[in-house]
Amino acid sequence: MEKQALPASSCSLVLLEETKKNPLLLSNGAGYPPAAANGSLVPLAAGPGSGGGTAGACGGPDRKAVPVPGPGYPERETWTRQMDFMMSCVGFAVGLGNVWRFPYLCYKNGGGVFLIPYLLIVFLGGIPIFFLEIALGQFMKAGSINVWNIAPLFKGLGYSSMVIVFFCNTYYIMVLAWGFYYLIKSFNSTLPWSTCDNEWNTPSCIEIFRHQDCNNGSIANVTISGNMTCAELANAQSPIIEFWERKVLNISSGLGDIGEFNWELTLCLMAVWVMVYFCVWKGVKSTGKIVYFTATFPYVVLIILLVRGVTLPGAYDGIMYYIKPDWSKLGEAQVWIDAGTQVFFSYAIGLGALTALGSYNRFNNDCYKDAFVLALINSGTSFFAGFVVFSILGFMAAEQGVDISQVAEIGPGLAFIAYPKAVSLMPAAPLWAALFFFMLLLLGLDSQFVGVEGFVTGILDLLPVKPHYRYKREISVAVCCFLCFIIDLSMVTQAGMYVFQLFDYYSASGMTLLWQAFWECIVVAWVYGADRFMDDVARMIGYRPFFWMKWCWSFITPCVCMGIFVFHLVNYKPLTYNNVYVYPWWGEVIGWCMALSSMLCIPVSLLYKLVRAKGTFKERWAHLTTPVWGAHHLEYMAPDIKSLSSLSAGADDNKVIIFESVM
């Protein structure tokens, strides 16, 4: 007797349940399955006997809906509590960039005027892409590479972000090594950067400046301070600057003069990498706990430093220099370039780490609200840290009798010159110094280990789960840390600061982040579809985000990114150190190679996939831009399957709908 055929809706739901148990019913192998009109569902064409009996999960004898062997992928782990995700994002995005990079850019660009382009770009570019990356990770449940299964042709975006975050992980940790070095030196009864009687000090070192006694030019040759005349006092240096340049960096004459290793810094670097390893090796379950301390304690110290800073003489002038804009600066392209660069750098956009953090969220987490809260915390911390820094810069300017713009060297040394000066003026200076540099270490540490987590997550998503890969996370993290440490050895030489600045200027800021952000918006808004992704977000969080997001992804943010990118190219200037040392041509070549190593991943990968595919260009494009869904999307799409009940059993148009797996 002939078996009775099940209705189409029953077949679909049975296949849905079986696919939940074995999500590898379809393999994304050499041949592409035909895609549905919207790219969300993949119809499996019925065979000649489809209208009759059932086999397996409703298919006829000729139906090919059978499990295909393939690598197994376990259910993705999630945060123990949602607050773990929030604190991890705060720890990663709020870091040293907020404390020394933001005030440094304000200082460089004339003070408070920098806040205008900064806030404008935050709303036009920062928040939209910040939300896009978190939502994309949460929706696709994948790291920085596999998240672009949403449009596989552009998977080069994932490789590009992996290159950027690798470079960032490599050089960023040097700031932690310097901070750890200062922390160790803080455990002395007298801080080594507060006196001029150390072996590294020069005869030009002076602890107390008395410029006010030299205001009368007629006494230029009169001895004012110790054995120094007023003329000599003009070229004098603080012991803090000499400690930084002559002891910590022991800086050489240029990039080609490598000099010798600083073994003290090498040991500090090794210790910091060991700490990073043990923060990351067990995954988000442990990382989510550590950030509760590393992300919150720095705020306590910043408040204490602000209270102390505003009580110092000259603090008012420093703060006014910070908040009073120089309107003429708005016409300079460099101000806008620095604002865009800082937003993308401090919001950690384009690095893939936000995507990795979002991938561990529950599918229905309200990431839209989270994005705004995190953006407020990030920019608020930058603005708040500026008051701390400029109150201290104002004091230092008053003490030395110079303009605020001449107080500190331009560069990352601001955190190691202005802040140590502040703590050295407090009672029980070694205690405050240890507290401050412990805070600096924590600020950078959580940013560093979350960056490593993002890189390792992207790598692990590419590897199948096998029994003998039991310790693959621990091994992957160890290999990553060791490789970065080997590269970092070039930064603990006498030419280390030149190498550090080369990485900072070319590899993980400026053009690379803008290029990455531009293509992220283009792919989601124009290849996948902005309205379509807004619908996906609505299905996750329960409501549709404000239409401003769609406009930003589609038009405003790409234009902002590309505009600043073009300005960056047009106004490009050779890299210098302290506005004195100009990098040699081969140094710039190395820098451009680092920048292009990430930027070229996108077009090269795109062209490679198109050339390797078969069919006409239109067919290749259709196949390569069809999303590759994961097993968790079965529940997401389940309500759509119920609409299939209107199909009549045995009809020619009857198609059983199933989903592609991640691989």
Short mmCIF file of N, CA and C in Angstrom, two decimals, residues 32 153 159 600-614 620 624:
data_model
loop_
_atom_site.label_atom_id
_atom_site.label_comp_id
_atom_site.label_asym_id
_atom_site.label_seq_id
_atom_site.Cartn_x
_atom_site.Cartn_y
_atom_site.Cartn_z
N TYR A 32 27.11 25.29 -4.98
CA TYR A 32 26.23 26.16 -4.21
C TYR A 32 24.79 25.71 -4.37
N LEU A 153 31.32 36.69 -0.01
CA LEU A 153 32.22 37.29 -0.96
C LEU A 153 33.15 38.30 -0.29
N TYR A 159 39.44 38.88 7.53
CA TYR A 159 40.90 38.73 7.53
C TYR A 159 41.58 40.07 7.76
N LEU A 600 44.55 45.56 1.82
CA LEU A 600 44.45 44.80 0.57
C LEU A 600 43.73 43.47 0.75
N CYS A 601 43.52 43.05 2.01
CA CYS A 601 42.80 41.78 2.23
C CYS A 601 41.41 41.80 1.60
N ILE A 602 40.77 42.97 1.62
CA ILE A 602 39.39 43.06 1.14
C ILE A 602 39.31 42.92 -0.38
N PRO A 603 39.99 43.76 -1.17
CA PRO A 603 39.88 43.60 -2.63
C PRO A 603 40.52 42.32 -3.15
N VAL A 604 41.64 41.88 -2.56
CA VAL A 604 42.30 40.66 -3.03
C VAL A 604 41.41 39.45 -2.80
N SER A 605 40.81 39.35 -1.61
CA SER A 605 39.91 38.23 -1.31
C SER A 605 38.69 38.24 -2.22
N LEU A 606 38.14 39.44 -2.47
CA LEU A 606 36.97 39.56 -3.34
C LEU A 606 37.28 39.07 -4.75
N LEU A 607 38.38 39.54 -5.31
CA LEU A 607 38.75 39.14 -6.67
C LEU A 607 39.06 37.65 -6.75
N TYR A 608 39.71 37.12 -5.74
CA TYR A 608 40.06 35.70 -5.73
C TYR A 608 38.80 34.83 -5.75
N LYS A 609 37.82 35.19 -4.93
CA LYS A 609 36.58 34.40 -4.87
C LYS A 609 35.81 34.49 -6.18
N LEU A 610 35.76 35.68 -6.77
CA LEU A 610 35.04 35.83 -8.03
C LEU A 610 35.70 35.03 -9.15
N VAL A 611 37.02 35.03 -9.19
CA VAL A 611 37.74 34.30 -10.23
C VAL A 611 37.57 32.80 -10.06
N ARG A 612 37.56 32.32 -8.83
CA ARG A 612 37.47 30.89 -8.56
C ARG A 612 36.07 30.33 -8.76
N ALA A 613 35.06 31.20 -8.66
CA ALA A 613 33.68 30.73 -8.80
C ALA A 613 33.37 30.39 -10.26
N LYS A 614 32.27 29.68 -10.47
CA LYS A 614 31.86 29.26 -11.80
C LYS A 614 30.56 29.96 -12.20
N ARG A 620 27.81 34.18 -10.22
CA ARG A 620 28.86 34.18 -9.20
C ARG A 620 28.51 35.13 -8.06
N LEU A 624 27.91 34.00 -4.23
CA LEU A 624 28.90 34.43 -3.24
C LEU A 624 28.36 35.47 -2.25
#
